[in-house]
Short mmCIF file of C-alpha atoms and ligand atoms in Angstrom, two decimals:
data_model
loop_
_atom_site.label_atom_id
_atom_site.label_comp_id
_atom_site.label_asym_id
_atom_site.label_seq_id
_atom_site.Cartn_x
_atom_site.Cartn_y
_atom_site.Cartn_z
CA UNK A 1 -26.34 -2.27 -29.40
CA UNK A 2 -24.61 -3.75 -26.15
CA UNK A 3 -21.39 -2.73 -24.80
CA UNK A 4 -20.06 -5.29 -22.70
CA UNK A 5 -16.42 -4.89 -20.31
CA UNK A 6 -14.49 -8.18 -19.15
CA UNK A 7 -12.50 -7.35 -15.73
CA UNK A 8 -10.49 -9.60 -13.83
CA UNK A 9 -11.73 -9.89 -10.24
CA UNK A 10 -8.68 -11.14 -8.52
CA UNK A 11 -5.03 -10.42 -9.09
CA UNK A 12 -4.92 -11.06 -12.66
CA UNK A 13 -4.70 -14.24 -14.47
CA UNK A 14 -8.44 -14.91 -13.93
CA UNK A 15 -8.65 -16.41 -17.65
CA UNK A 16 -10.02 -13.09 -19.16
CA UNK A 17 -8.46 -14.79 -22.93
CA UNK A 18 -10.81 -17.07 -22.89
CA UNK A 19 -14.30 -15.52 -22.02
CA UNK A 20 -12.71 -12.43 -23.98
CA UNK A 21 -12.53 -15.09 -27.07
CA UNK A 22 -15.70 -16.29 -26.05
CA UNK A 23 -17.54 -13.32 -25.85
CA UNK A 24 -16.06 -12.14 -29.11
CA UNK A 25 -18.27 -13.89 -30.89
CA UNK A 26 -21.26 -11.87 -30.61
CA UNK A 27 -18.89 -8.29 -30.81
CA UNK A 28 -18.26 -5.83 -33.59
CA UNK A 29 -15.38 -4.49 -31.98
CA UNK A 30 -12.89 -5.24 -28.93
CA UNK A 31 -10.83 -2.73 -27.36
CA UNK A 32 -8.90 -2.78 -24.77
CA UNK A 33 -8.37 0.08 -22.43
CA UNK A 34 -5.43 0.00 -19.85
CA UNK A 35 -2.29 -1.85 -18.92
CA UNK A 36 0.24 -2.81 -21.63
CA UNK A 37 2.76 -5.68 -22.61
CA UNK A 38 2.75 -6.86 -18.89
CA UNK A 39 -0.47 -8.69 -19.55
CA UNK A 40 -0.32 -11.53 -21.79
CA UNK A 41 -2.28 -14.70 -22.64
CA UNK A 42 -2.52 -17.57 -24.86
CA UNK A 43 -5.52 -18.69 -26.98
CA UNK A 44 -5.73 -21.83 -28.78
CA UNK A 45 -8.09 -21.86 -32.18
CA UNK A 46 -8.42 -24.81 -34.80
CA UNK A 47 -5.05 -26.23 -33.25
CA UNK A 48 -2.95 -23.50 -33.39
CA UNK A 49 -1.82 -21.64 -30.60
CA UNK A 50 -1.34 -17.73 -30.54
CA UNK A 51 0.28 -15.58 -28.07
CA UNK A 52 -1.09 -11.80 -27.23
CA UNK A 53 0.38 -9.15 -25.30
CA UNK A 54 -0.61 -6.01 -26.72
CA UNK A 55 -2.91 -7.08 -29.69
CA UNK A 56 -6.78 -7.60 -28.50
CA UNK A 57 -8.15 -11.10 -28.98
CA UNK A 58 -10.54 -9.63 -31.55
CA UNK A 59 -7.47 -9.87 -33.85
CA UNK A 60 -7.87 -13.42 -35.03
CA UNK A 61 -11.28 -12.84 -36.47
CA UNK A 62 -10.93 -10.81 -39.94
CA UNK A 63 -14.75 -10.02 -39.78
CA UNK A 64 -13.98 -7.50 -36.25
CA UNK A 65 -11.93 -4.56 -35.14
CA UNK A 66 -9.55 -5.03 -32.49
CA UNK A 67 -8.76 -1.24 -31.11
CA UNK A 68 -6.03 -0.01 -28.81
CA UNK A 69 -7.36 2.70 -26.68
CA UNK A 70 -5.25 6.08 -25.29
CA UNK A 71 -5.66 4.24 -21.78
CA UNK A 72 -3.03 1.67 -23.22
CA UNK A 73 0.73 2.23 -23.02
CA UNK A 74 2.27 0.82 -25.93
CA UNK A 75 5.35 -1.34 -26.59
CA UNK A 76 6.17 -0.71 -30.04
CA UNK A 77 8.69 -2.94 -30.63
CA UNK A 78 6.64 -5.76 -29.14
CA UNK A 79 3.95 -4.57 -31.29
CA UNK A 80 5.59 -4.92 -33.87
CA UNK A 81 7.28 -8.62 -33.07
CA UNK A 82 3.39 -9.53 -32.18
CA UNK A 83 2.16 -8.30 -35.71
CA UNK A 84 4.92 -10.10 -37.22
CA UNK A 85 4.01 -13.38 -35.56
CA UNK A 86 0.46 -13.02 -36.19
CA UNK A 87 0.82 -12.26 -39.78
CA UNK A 88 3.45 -15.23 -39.88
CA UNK A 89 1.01 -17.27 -38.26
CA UNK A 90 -1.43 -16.47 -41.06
CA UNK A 91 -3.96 -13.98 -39.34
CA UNK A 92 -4.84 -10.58 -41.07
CA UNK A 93 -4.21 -7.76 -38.87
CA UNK A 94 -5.29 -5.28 -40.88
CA UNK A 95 -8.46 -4.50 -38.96
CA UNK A 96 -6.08 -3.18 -35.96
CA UNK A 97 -6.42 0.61 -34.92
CA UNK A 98 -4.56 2.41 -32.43
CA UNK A 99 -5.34 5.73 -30.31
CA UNK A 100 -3.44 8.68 -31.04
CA UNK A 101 -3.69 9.62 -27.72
CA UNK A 102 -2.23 6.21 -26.35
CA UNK A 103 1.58 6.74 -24.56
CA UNK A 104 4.76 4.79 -25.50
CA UNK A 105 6.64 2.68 -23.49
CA UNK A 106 10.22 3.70 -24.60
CA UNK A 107 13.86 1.71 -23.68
CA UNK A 108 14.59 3.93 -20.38
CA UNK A 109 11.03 3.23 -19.36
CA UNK A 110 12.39 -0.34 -19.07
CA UNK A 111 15.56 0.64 -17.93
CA UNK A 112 13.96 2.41 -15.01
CA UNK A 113 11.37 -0.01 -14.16
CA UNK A 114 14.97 -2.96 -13.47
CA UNK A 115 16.46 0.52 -11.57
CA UNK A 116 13.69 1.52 -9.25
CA UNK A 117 12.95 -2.26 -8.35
CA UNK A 118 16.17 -2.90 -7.58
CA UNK A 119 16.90 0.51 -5.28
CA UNK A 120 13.75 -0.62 -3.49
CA UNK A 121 15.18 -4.13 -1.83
CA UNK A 122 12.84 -5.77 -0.35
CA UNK A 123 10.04 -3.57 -0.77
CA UNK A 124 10.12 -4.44 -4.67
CA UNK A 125 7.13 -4.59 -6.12
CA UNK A 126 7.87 -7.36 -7.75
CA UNK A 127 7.10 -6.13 -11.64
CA UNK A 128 6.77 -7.50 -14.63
CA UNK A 129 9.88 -4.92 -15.55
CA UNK A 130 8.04 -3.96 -18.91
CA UNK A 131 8.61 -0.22 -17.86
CA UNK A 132 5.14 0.05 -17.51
CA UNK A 133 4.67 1.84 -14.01
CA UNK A 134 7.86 4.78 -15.65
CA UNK A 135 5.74 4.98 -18.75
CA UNK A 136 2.27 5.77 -16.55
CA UNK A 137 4.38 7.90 -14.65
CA UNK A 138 5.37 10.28 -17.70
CA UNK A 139 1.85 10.10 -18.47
CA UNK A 140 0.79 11.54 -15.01
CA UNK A 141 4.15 13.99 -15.34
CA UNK A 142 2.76 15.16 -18.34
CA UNK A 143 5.79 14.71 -19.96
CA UNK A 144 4.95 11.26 -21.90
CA UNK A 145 5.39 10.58 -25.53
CA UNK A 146 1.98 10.06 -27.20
CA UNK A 147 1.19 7.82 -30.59
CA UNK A 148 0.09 11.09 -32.23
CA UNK A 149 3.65 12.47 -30.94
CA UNK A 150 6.06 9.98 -32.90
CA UNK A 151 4.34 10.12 -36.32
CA UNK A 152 5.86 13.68 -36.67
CA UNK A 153 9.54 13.36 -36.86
CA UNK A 154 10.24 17.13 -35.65
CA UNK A 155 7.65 16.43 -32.57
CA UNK A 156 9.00 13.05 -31.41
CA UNK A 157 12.68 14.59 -31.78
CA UNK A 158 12.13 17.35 -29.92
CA UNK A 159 10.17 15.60 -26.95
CA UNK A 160 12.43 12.66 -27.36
CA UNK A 161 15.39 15.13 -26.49
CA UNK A 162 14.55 16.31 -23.17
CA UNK A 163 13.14 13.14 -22.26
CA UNK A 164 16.10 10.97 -22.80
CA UNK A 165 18.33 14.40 -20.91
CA UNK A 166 16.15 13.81 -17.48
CA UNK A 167 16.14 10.42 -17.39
CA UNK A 168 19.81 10.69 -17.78
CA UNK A 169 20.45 13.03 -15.06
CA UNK A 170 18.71 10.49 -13.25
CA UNK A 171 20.55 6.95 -14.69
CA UNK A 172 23.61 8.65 -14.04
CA UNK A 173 23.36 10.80 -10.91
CA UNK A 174 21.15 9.03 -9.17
CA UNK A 175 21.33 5.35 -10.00
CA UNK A 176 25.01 5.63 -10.80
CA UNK A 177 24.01 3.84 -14.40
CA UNK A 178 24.91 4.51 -17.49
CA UNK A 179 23.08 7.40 -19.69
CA UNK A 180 20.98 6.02 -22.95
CA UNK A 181 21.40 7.36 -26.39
CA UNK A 182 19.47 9.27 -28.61
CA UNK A 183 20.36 7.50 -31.88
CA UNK A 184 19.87 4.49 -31.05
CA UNK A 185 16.46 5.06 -29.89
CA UNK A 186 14.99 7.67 -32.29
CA UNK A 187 15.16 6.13 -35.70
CA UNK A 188 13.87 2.80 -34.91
CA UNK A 189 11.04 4.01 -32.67
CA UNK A 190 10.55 6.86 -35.91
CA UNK A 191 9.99 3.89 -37.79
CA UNK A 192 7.68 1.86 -36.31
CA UNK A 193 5.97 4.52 -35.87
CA UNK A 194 5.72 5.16 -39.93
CA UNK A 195 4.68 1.25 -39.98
CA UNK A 196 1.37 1.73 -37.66
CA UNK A 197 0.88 5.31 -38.69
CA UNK A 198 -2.05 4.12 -40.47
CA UNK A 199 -3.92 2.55 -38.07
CA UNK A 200 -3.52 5.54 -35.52
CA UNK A 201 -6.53 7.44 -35.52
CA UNK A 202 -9.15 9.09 -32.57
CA UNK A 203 -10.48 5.96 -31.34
CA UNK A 204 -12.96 7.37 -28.82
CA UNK A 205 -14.44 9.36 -31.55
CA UNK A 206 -14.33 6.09 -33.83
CA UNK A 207 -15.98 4.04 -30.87
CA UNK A 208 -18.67 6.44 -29.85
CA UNK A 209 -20.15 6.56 -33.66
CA UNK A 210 -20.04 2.88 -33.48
CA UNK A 211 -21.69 2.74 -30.20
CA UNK A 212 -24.27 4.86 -31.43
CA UNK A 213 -24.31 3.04 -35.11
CA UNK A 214 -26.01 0.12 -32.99
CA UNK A 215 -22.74 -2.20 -32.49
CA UNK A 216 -21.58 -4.52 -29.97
CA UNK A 217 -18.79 -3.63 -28.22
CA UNK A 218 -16.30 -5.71 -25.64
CA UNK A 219 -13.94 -3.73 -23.95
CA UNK A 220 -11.08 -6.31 -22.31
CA UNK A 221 -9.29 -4.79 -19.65
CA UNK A 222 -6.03 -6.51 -18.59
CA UNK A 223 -4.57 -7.39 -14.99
CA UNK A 224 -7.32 -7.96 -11.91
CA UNK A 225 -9.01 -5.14 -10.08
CA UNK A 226 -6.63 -6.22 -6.62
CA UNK A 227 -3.72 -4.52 -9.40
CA UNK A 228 -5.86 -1.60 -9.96
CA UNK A 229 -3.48 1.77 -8.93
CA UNK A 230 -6.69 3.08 -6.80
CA UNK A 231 -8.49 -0.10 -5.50
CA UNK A 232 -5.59 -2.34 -5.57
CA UNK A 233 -3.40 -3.63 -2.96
CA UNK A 234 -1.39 -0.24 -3.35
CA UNK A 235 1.53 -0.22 -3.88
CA UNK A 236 1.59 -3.39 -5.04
CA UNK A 237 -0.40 -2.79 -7.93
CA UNK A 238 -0.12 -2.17 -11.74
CA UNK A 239 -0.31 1.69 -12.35
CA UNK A 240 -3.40 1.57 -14.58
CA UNK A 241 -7.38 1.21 -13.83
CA UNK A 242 -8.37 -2.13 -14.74
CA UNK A 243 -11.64 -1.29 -12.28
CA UNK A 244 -13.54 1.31 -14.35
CA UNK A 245 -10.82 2.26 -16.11
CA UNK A 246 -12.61 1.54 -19.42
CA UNK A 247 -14.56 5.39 -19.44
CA UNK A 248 -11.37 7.35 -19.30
CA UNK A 249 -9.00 4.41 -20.72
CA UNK A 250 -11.58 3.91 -24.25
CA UNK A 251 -13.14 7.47 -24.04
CA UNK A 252 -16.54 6.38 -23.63
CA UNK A 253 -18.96 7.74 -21.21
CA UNK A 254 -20.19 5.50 -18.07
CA UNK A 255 -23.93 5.62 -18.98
CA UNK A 256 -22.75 3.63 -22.50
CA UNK A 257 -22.10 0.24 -20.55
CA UNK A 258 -24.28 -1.84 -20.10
CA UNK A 259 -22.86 -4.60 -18.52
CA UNK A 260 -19.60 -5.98 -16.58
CA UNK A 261 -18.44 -9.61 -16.30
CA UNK A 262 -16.25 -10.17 -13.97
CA UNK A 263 -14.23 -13.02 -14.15
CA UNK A 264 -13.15 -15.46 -11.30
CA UNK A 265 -10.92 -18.28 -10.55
CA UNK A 266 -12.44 -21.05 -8.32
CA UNK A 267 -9.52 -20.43 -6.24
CA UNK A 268 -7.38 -17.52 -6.36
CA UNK A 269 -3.54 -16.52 -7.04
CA UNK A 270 -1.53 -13.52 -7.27
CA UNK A 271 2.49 -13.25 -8.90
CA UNK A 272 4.86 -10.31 -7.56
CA UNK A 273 4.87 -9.28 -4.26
CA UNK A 274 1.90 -7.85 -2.04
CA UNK A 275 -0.70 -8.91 0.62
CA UNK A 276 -2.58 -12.52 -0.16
CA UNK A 277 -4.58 -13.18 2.81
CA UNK A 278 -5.71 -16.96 1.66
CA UNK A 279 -2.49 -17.74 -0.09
CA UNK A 280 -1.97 -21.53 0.79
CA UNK A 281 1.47 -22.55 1.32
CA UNK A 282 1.15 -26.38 1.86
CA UNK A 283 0.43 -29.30 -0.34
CA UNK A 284 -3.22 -28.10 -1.89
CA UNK A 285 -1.27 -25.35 -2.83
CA UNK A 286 0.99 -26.98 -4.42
CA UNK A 287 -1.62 -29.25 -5.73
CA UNK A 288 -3.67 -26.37 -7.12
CA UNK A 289 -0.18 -24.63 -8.82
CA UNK A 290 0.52 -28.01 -10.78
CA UNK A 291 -3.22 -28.30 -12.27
CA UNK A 292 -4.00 -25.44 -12.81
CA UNK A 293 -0.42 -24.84 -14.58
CA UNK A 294 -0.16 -21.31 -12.37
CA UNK A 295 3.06 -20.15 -13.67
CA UNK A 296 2.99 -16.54 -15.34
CA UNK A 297 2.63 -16.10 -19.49
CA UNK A 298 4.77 -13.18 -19.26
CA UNK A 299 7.74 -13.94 -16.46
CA UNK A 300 6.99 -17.49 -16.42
CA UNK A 301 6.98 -16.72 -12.27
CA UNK A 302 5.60 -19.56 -10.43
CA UNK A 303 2.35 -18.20 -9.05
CA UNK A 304 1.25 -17.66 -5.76
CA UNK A 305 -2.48 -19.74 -5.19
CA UNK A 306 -4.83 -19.63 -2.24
CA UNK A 307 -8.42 -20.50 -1.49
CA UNK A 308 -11.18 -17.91 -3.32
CA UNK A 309 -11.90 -14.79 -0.93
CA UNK A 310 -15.19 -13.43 -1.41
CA UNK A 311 -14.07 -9.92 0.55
CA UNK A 312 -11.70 -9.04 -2.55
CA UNK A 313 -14.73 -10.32 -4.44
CA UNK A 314 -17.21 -8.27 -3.44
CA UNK A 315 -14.53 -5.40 -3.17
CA UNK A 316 -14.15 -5.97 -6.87
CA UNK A 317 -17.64 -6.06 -7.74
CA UNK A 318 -18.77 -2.75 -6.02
CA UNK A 319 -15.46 -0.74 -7.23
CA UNK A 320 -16.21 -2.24 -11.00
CA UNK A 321 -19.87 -2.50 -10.78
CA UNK A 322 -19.81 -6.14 -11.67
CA UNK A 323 -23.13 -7.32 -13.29
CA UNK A 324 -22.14 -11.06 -14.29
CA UNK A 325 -19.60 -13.32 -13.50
CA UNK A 326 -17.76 -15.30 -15.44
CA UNK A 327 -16.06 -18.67 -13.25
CA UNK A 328 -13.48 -20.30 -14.69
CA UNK A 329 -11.21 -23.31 -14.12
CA UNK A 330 -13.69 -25.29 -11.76
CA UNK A 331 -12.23 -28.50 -12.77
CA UNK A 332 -9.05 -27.80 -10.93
CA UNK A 333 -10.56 -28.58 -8.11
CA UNK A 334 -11.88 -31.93 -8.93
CA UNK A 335 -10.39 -34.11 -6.29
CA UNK A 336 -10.13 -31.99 -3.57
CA UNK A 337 -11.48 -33.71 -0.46
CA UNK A 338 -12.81 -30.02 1.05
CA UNK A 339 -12.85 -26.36 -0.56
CA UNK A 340 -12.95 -23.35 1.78
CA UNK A 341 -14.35 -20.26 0.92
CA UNK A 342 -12.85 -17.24 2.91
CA UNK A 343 -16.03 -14.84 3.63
CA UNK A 344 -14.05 -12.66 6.13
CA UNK A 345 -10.97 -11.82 8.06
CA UNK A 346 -10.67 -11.90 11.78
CA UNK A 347 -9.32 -8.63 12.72
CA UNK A 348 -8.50 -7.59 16.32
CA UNK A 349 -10.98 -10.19 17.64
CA UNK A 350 -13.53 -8.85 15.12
CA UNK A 351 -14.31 -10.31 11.74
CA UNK A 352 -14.56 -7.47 8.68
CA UNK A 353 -15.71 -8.00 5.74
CA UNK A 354 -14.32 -5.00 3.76
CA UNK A 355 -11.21 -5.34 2.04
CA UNK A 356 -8.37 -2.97 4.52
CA UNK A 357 -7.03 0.01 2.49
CA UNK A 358 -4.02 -0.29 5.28
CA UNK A 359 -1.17 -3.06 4.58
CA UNK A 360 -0.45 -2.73 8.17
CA UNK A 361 -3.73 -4.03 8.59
CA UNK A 362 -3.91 -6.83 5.90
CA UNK A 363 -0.76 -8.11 7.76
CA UNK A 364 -3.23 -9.09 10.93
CA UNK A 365 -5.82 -10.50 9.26
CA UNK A 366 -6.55 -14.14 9.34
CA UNK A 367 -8.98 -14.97 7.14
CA UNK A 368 -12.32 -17.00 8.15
CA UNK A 369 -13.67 -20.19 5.68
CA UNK A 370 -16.45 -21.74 5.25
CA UNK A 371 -15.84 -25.56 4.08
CA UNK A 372 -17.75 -27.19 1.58
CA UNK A 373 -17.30 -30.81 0.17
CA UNK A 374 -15.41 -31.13 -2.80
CA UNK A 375 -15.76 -33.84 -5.52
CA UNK A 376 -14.13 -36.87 -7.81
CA UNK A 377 -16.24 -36.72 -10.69
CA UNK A 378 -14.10 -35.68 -13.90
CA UNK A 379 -16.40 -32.30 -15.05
CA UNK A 380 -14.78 -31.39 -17.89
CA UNK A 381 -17.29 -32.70 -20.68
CA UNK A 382 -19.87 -31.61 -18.94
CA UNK A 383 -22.59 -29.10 -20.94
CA UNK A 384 -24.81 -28.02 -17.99
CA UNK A 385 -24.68 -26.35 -14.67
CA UNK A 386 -27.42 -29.46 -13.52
CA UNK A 387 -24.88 -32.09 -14.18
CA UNK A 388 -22.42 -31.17 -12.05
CA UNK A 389 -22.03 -32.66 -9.09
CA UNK A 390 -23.98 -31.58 -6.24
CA UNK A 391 -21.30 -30.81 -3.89
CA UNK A 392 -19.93 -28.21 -6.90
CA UNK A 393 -23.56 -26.56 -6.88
CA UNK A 394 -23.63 -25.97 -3.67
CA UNK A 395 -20.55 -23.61 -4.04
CA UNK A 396 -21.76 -22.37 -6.93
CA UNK A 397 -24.60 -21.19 -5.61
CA UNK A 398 -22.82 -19.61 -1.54
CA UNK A 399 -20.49 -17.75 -4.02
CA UNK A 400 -23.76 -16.14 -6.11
CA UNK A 401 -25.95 -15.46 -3.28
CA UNK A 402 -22.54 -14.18 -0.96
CA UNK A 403 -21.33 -11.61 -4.29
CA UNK A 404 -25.40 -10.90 -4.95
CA UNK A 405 -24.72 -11.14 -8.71
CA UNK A 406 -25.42 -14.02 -11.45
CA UNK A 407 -23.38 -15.99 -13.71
CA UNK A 408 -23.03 -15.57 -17.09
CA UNK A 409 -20.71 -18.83 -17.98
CA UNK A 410 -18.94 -21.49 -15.80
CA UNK A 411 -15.60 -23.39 -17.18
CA UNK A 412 -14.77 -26.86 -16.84
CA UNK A 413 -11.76 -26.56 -18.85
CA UNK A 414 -9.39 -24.17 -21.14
CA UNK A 415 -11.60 -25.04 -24.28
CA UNK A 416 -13.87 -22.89 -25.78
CA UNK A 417 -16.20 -25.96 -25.87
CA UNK A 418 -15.84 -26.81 -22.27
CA UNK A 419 -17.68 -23.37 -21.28
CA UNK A 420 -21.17 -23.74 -19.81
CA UNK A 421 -23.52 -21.16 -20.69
CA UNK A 422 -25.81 -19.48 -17.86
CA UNK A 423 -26.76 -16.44 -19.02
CA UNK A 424 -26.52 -14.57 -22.36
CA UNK A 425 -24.65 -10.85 -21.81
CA UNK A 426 -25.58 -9.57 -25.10
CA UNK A 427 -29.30 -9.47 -24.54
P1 LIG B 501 3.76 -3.96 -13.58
O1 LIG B 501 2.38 -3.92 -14.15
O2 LIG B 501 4.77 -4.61 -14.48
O3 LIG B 501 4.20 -2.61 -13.08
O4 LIG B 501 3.73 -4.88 -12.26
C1 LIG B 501 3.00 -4.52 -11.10
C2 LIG B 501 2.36 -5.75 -10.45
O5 LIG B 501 1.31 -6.22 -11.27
C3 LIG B 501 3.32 -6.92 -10.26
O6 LIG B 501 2.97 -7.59 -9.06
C4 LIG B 501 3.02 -7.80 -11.45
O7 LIG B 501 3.34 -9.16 -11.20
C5 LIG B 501 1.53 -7.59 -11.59
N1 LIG B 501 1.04 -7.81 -12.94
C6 LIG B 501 1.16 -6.99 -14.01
N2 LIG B 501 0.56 -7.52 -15.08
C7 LIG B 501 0.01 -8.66 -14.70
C8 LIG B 501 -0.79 -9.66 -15.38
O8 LIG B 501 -1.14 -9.55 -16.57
N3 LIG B 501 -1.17 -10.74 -14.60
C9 LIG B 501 -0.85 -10.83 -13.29
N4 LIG B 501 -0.11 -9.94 -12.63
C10 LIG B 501 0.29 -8.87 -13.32
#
């Protein structure tokens, strides 16, 4: 057995879908293990397209389980629209399971998420306004509403109840909003509840046996490590653990993985608000944005895009123990006359090459590059690393030897087809 995690070593939006998809292949199960209906991406199979949010890629192959771990914080109604589209869309979904454990996003989760980004001006974190940071905050409160919770009608009315009567006291005293109702939350939640019930069951008891059966796991964490809550650019992070998240997040024990692929844009970009020390506001920028389509699945946000910084790299290696990376969308930069690499920031007259915990910090740094040649050559047909052009090699290879690790695939293009294999992960 292998168990294999795929983390996103930037600020989300690295192309996890894909190598997720890819990596399927050779996996029993996938689970994923934090975030919720903030992340979201789009995977194309025989010509159809399919849009996931909550649902683990696994879901579109009928032979694997796709599992929902008590890390997660669930939207049930856009669960239940995803199931809907999937099954409309002619993929069985049966082979879904969902923690008990895992929390619900509920309305005045969403409700506070518009509220607190709006009280904070222009200190917003810029969110994806899915009430995920309120629902991670109930968690932490101890006062969330778990899966387990809302399959007993007594339960989830009870907790429901004094819920919905402090976040009231707080829409109405302190936001000067209006208070939510009970009814019109309770029976439809109650109900979609009654439609999942039975795929709710212990997953980290269901995983461990499995683990220990001899299968292959792939855990898919959502967002980027430079979003995780703890080794993010706090506070302008998600409020889950995309970096090693996946022991507490799946409930499996650190010793069972066995290896984590990090995955990488050749260039980087962040949406929402927050420190971006190689964000590129000129016409590469610009250039990068339109071919690389860098506008956000979820908010459809135009995204921020800069040149690839190996200090949030390495950052994101050591804090997620990154054993393979995974580089996608090389091929953007076909046609670029020079790429820069940033390998450290200039700070005070010094040059660091740790990531600053302080923003105040971040703020002064300028970052320094190293400049390689870029290249004309269309790459996106091509099968091996020894075909592409020199010049793309050569960075290739700074970025290995500067992050110390190895790659274990290289894209040329969205398409499962156009992924070149380096090493195998499974073995
Ligand atoms: P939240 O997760 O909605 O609370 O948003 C917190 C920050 O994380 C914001 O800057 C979002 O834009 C960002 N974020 C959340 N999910 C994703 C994602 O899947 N990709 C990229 N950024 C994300």
């Amino acid at each position: 057995m292998t168990t294999v995690v795929v983390v996103g070593t930037q600020w989300g939006d690295e192309g996890k879908g894909k190598i997720t998809d890819y990596l399927s292949e050779d996996a029993k199960i996938i689970a994923r293990y934090q975030g919720g209906d903030n992340a979201g991406h789009t995977l194309k199979m025989n010509d159809k397209v399919y849009k996931l949010r909550s649902v683990p890629s696994g879901i579109l192959y009928s032979d694997k389980v796709s599992l929902i771990g008590n890390g997660v914080v669930l939207n049930l109604e856009s669960l239940s629209e995803e199931l809907k589209r999937l099954h409309e869309q002619g993929v069985d979904t049966s082979n879904l399971k969902i923690s008990n454990r895992a929390h619900i996003i509920l309305p005045y989760h969403i409700k506070l998420d518009k509220l607190q980004e709006e009280s904070r001006g222009d200190s917003k974190v810029g969110t994806t306004n899915r009430g995920i940071g309120p629902a991670y905050m109930d968690k932490a409160a101890r006062i969330g509403i778990r899966m387990i919770d809302i399959l007993d009608k007594e339960t989830f009315a009870e907790v429901l109840k004094d819920n919905l009567d402090q976040k009231n006291e707080l829409f109405t005293k302190l936001y000067n909003s209006d208070p939510m109702e009970f009814d019109d939350i309770f029976e439809n939640y109650y109900q979609i509840g009654q439609e999942l019930k039975d795929r709710v069951i212990d997953t980290s008891a269901f995983l461990n046996k499995e683990i220990n059966n001899g299968e292959n796991v792939l855990f898919e964490g959502a967002q980027g490590v430079m979003l995780d809550i703890d080794h993010g650019t706090y506070p302008y992070v998600t409020s889950s653990n995309p970096a090693g998240g996946v022991s507490t997040g799946a409930g499996v024990g650190g010793p069972m993985i066995d290896r984590v692929v990090g995955v990488v844009k050749a260039y980087s970009s962040r949406v929402g608000e927050g420190p971006f020390p190689t964000q590129l506001d000129d016409e590469i920028g610009d250039f990068i944005r339109e071919r690389g389509h860098e506008y956000g699945t979820v908010t459809k946000r135009p995204r921020r895009v800069g040149w690839i910084d190996t200090v949030v790299l390495k950052h994101a290696c050591n804090v997620s123990g990154v054993t393979h990376l995974a580089l996608n969308v090389l091929d953007v930069l076909t046609g670029l006359e020079e790429i820069k690499v940033c390998t450290g920031y200039e700070l005070n007259g010094k040059v660091i090459t740790e990531y600053p915990a302080s923003l105040k910090e971040l703020s002064n740094c300028k970052p320094v590059y190293k400049t390689f040649a870029g290249w004309d050559q269309d790459i996106t047909s091509i099968k091996s690393l020894e075909d592409l052009p020199h010049e793309a090699l050569e960075y290739l290879d700074f970025l290995k030897n500067q992050l110390g690790v190895s790659y274990s695939t290289v894209s040329v293009g969205p398409d499962r087809s156009q992924t070149i294999p380096v090493s195998d992960v499974w073995k």
